[in-house]
Tab-separated table of N, CA and C in Angstrom:
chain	number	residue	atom	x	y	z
A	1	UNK	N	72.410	6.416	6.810
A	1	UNK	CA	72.159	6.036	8.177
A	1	UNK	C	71.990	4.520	8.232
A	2	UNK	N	72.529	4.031	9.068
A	2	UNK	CA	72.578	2.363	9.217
A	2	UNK	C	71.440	1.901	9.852
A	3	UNK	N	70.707	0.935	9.754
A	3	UNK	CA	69.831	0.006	10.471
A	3	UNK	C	69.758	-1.247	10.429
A	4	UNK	N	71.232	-1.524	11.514
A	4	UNK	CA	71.311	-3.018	11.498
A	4	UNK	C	70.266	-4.098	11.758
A	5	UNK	N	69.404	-3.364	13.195
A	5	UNK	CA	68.166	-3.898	13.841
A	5	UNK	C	66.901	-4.618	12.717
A	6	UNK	N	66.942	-4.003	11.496
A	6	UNK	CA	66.120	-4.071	10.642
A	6	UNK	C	66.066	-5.195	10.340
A	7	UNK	N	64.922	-5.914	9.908
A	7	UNK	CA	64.869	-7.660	9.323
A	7	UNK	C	64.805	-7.426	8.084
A	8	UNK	N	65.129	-8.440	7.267
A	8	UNK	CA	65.682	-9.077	6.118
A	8	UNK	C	64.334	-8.412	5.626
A	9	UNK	N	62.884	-8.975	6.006
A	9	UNK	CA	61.584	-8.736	5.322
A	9	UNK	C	61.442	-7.138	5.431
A	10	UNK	N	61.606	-6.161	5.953
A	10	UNK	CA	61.675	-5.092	6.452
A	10	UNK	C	62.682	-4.344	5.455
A	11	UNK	N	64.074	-4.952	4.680
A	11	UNK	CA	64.903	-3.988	4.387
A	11	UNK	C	64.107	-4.480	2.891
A	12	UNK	N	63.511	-5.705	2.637
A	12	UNK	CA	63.365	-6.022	1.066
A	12	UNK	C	62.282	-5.224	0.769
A	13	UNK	N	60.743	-4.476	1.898
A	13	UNK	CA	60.050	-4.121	1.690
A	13	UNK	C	60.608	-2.613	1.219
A	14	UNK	N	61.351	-2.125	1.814
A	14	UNK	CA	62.169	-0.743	1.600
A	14	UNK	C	62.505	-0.821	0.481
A	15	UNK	N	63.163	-1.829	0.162
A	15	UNK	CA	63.469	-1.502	-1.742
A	15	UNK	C	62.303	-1.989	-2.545
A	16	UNK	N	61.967	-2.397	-2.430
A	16	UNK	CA	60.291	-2.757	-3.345
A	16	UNK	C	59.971	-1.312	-3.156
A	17	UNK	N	60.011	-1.063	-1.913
A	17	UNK	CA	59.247	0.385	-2.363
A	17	UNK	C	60.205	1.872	-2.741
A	18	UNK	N	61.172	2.011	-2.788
A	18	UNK	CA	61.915	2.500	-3.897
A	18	UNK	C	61.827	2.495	-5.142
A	19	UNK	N	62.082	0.804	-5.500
A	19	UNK	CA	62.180	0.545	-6.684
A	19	UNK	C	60.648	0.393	-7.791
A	20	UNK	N	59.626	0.552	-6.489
A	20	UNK	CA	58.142	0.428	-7.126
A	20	UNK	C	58.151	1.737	-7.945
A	21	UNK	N	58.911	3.101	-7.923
A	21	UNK	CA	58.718	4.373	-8.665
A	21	UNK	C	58.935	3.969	-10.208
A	22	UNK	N	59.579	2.566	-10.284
A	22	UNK	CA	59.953	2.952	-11.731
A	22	UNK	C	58.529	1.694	-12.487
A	23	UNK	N	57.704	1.967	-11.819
A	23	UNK	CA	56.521	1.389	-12.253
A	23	UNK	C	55.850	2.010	-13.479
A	24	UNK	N	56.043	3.003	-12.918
A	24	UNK	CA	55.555	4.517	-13.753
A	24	UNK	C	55.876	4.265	-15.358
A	25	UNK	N	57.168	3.465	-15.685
A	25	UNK	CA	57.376	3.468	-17.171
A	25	UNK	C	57.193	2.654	-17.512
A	26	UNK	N	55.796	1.473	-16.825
A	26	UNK	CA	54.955	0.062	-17.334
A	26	UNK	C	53.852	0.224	-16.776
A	27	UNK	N	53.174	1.259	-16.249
A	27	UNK	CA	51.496	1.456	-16.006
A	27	UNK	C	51.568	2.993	-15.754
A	28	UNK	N	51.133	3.407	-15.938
A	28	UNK	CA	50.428	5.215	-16.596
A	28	UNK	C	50.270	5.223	-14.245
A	29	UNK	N	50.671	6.329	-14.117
A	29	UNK	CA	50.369	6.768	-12.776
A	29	UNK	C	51.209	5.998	-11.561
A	30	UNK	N	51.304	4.381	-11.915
A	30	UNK	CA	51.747	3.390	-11.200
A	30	UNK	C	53.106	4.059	-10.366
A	31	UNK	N	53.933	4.521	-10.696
A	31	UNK	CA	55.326	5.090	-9.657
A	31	UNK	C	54.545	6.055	-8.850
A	32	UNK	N	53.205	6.412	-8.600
A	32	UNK	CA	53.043	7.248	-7.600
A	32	UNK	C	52.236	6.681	-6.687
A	33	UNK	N	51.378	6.164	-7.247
A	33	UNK	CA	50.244	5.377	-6.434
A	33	UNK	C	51.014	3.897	-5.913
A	34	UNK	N	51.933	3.419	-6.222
A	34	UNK	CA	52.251	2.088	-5.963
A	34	UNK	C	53.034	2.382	-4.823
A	35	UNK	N	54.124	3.266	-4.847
A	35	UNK	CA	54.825	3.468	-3.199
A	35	UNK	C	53.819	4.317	-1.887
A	36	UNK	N	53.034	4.776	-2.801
A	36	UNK	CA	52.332	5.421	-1.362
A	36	UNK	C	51.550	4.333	-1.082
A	37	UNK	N	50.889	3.025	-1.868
A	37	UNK	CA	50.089	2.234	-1.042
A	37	UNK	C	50.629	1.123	-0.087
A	38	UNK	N	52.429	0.638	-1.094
A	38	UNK	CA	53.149	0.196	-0.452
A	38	UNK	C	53.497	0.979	0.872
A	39	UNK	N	53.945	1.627	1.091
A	39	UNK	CA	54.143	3.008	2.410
A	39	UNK	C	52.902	2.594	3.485
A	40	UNK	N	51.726	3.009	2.819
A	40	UNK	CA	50.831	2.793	3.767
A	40	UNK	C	50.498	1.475	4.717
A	41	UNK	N	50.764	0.613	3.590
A	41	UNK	CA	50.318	-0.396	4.225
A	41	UNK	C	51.542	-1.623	5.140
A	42	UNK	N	52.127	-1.086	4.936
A	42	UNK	CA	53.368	-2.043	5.476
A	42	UNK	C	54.093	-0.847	6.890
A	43	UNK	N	53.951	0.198	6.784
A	43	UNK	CA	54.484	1.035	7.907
A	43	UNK	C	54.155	1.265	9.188
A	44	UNK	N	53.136	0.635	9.961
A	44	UNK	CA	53.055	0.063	10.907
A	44	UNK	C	53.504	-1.251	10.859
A	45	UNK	N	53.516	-2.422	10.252
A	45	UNK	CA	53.960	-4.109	10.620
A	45	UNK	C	55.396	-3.715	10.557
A	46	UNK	N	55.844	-2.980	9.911
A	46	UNK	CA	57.621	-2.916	9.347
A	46	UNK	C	58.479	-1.949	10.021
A	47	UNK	N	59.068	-1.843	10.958
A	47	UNK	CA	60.005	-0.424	11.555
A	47	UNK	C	60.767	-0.517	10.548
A	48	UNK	N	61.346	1.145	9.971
A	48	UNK	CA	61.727	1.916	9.108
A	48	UNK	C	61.399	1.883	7.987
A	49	UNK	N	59.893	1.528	7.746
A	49	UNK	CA	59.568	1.168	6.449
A	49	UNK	C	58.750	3.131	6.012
A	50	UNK	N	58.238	3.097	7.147
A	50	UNK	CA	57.960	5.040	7.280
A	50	UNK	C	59.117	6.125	7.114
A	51	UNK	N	59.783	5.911	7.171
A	51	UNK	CA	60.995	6.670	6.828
A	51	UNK	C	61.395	6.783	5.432
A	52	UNK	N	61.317	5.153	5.412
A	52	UNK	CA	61.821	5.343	3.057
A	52	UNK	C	60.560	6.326	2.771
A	53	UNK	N	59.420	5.369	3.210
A	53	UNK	CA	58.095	5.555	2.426
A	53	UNK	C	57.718	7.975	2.737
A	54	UNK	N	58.013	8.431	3.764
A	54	UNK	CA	58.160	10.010	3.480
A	54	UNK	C	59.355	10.401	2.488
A	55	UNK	N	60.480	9.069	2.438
A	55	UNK	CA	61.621	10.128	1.759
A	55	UNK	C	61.247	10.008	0.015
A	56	UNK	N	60.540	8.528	-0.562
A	56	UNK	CA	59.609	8.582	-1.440
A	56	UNK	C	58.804	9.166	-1.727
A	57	UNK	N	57.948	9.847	-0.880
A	57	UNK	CA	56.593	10.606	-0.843
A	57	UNK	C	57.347	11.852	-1.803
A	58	UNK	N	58.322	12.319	-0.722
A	58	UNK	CA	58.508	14.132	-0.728
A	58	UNK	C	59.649	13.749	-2.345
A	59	UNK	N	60.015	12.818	-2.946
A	59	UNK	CA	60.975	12.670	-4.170
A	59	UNK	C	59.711	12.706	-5.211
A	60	UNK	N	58.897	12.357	-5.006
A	60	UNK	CA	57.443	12.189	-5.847
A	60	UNK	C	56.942	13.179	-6.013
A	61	UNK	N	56.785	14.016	-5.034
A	61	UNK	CA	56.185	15.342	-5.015
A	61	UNK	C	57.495	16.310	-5.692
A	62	UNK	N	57.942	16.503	-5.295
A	62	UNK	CA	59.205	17.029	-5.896
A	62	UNK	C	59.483	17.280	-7.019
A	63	UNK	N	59.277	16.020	-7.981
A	63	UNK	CA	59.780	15.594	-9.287
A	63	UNK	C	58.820	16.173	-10.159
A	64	UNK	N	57.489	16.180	-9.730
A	64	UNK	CA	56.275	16.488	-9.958
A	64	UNK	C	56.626	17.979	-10.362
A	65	UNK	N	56.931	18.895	-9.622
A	65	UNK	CA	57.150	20.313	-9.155
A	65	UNK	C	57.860	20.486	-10.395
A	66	UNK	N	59.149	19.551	-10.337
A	66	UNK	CA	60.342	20.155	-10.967
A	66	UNK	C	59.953	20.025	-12.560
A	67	UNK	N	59.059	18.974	-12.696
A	67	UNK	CA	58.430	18.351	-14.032
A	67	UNK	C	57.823	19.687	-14.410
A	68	UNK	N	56.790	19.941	-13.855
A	68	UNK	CA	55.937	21.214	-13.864
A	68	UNK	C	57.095	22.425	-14.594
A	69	UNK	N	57.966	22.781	-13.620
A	69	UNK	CA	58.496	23.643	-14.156
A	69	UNK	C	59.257	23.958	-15.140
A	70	UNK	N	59.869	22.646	-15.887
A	70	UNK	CA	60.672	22.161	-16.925
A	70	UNK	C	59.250	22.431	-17.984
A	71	UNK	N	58.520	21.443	-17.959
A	71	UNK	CA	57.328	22.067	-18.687
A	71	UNK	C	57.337	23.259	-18.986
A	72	UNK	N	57.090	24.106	-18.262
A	72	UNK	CA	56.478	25.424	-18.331
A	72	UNK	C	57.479	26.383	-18.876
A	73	UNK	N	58.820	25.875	-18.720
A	73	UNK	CA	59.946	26.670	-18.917
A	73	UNK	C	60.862	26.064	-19.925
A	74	UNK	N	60.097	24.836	-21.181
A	74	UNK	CA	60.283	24.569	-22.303
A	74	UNK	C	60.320	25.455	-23.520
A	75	UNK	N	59.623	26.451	-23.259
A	75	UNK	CA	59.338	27.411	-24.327
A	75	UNK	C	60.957	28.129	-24.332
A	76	UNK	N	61.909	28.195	-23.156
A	76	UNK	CA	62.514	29.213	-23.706
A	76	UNK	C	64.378	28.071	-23.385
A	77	UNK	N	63.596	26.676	-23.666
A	77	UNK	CA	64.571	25.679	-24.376
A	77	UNK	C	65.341	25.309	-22.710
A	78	UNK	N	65.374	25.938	-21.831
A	78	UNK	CA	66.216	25.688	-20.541
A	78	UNK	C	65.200	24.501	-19.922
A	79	UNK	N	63.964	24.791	-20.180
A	79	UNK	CA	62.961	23.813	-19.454
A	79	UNK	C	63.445	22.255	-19.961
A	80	UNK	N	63.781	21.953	-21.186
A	80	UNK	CA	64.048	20.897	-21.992
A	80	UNK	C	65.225	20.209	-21.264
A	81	UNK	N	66.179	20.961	-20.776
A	81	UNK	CA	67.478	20.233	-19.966
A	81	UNK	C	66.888	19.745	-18.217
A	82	UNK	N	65.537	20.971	-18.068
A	82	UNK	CA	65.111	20.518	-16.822
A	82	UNK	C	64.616	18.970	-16.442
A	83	UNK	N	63.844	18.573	-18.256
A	83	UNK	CA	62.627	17.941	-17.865
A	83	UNK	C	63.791	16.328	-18.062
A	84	UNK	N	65.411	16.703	-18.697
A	84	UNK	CA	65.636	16.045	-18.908
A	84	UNK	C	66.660	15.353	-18.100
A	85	UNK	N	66.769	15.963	-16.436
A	85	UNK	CA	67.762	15.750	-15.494
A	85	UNK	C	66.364	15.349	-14.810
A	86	UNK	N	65.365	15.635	-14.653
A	86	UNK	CA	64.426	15.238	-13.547
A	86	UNK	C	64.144	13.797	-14.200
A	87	UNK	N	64.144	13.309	-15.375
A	87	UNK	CA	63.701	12.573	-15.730
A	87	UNK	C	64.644	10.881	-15.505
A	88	UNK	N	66.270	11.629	-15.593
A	88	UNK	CA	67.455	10.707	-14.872
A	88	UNK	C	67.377	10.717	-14.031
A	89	UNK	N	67.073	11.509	-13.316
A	89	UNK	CA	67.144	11.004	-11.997
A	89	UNK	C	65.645	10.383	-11.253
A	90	UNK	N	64.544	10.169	-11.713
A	90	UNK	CA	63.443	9.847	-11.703
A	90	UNK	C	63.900	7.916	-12.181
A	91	UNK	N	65.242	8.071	-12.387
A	91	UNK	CA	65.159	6.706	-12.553
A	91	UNK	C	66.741	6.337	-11.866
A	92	UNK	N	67.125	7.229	-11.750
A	92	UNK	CA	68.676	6.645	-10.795
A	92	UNK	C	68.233	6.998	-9.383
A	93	UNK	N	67.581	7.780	-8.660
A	93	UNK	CA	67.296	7.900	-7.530
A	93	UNK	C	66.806	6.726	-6.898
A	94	UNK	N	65.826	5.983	-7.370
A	94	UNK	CA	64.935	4.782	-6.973
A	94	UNK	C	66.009	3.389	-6.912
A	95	UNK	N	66.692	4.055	-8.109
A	95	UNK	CA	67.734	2.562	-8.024
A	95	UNK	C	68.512	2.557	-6.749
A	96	UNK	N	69.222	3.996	-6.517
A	96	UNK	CA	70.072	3.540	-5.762
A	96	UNK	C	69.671	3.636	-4.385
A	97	UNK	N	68.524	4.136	-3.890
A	97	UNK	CA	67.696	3.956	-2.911
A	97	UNK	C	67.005	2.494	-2.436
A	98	UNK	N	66.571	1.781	-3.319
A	98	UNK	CA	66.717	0.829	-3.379
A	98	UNK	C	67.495	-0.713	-3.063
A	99	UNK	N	68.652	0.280	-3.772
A	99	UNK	CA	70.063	-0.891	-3.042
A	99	UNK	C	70.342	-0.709	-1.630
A	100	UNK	N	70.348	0.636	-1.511
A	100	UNK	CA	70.944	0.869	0.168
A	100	UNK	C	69.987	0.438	0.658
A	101	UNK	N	68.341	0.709	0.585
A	101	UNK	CA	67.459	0.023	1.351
A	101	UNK	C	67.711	-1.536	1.818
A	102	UNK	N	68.011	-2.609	1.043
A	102	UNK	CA	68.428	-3.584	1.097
A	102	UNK	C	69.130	-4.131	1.319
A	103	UNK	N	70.275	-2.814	1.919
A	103	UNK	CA	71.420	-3.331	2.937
A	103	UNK	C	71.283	-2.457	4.033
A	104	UNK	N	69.721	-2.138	4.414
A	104	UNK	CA	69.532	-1.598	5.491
A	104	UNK	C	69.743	-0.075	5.957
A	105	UNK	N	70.654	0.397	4.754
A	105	UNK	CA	70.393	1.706	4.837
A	105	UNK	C	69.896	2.937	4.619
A	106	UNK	N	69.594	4.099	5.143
A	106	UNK	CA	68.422	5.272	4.707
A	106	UNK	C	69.151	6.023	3.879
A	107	UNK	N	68.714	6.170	2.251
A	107	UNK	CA	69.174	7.169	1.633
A	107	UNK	C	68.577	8.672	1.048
A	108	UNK	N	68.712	9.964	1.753
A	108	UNK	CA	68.484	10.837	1.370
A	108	UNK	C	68.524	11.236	-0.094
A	109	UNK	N	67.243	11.240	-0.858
A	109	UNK	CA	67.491	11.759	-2.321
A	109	UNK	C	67.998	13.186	-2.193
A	110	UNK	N	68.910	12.887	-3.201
A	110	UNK	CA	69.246	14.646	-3.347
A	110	UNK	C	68.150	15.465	-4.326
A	111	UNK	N	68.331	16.566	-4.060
A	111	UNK	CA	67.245	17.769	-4.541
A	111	UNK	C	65.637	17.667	-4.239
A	112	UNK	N	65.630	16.391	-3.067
A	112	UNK	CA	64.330	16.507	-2.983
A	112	UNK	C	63.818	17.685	-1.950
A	113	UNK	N	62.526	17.648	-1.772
A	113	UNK	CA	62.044	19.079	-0.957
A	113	UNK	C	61.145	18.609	-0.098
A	114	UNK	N	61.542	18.924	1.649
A	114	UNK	CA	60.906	18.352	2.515
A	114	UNK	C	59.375	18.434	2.827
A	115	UNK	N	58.124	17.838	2.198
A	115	UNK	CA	57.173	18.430	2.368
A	115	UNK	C	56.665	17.250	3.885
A	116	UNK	N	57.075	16.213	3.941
A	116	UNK	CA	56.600	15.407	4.952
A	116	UNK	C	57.755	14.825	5.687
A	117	UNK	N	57.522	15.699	6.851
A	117	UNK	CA	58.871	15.334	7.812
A	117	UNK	C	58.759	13.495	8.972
């Protein structure tokens, strides 16, 4: 989805906060807590900065889920391919969310699960 209207400061905050998920693999927790505070705090001053920041939320939660279940479903070796596609894409999702953010556009992660509309 396009958002030409969007300012320069507005599309860079969108990818900062994309690209803040891959925090996570230079501070313990940091890819979860860093886009939701980014989210919070910039989504009133910023139009469409609430939009990345739910489609982040519900990819976070998601990954979480899917992590969980790869876990749990390691024992019978299928979990191991789970934990190991959630884990690519736990780092290609942000990227390329990221870029489109910064040219203003909204990118739907795939396989995520709508918990915050």
């Amino acid at each position: 989805m396009n958002r030409p209207d969007q300012s320069q400061e507005s599309r860079q905050w969108a990818m900062f906060l994309h690209f803040s998920q891959l925090s996570n693999f230079v501070i313990p927790l940091g890819g979860i807590i860093v886009p939701i505070v980014i989210w919070q705090l910039k989504k009133e001053e910023l139009p469409g900065i609430d939009e990345h920041g739910r489609m982040v939320t519900n990819w976070i939660i998601s990954s979480l889920i899917y992590g969980v279940v790869g876990a749990i479903s390691s024992a019978v070796i299928v979990g191991f391919i789970i934990l190991a596609v959630v884990f690519v894409c736990s780092i290609v999702f942000p990227i390329i969310g990221g870029l489109k953010a910064n040219k203003g556009l909204f990118w739907k992660y795939p396989l995520t699960l709508e918990f915050l509309k």
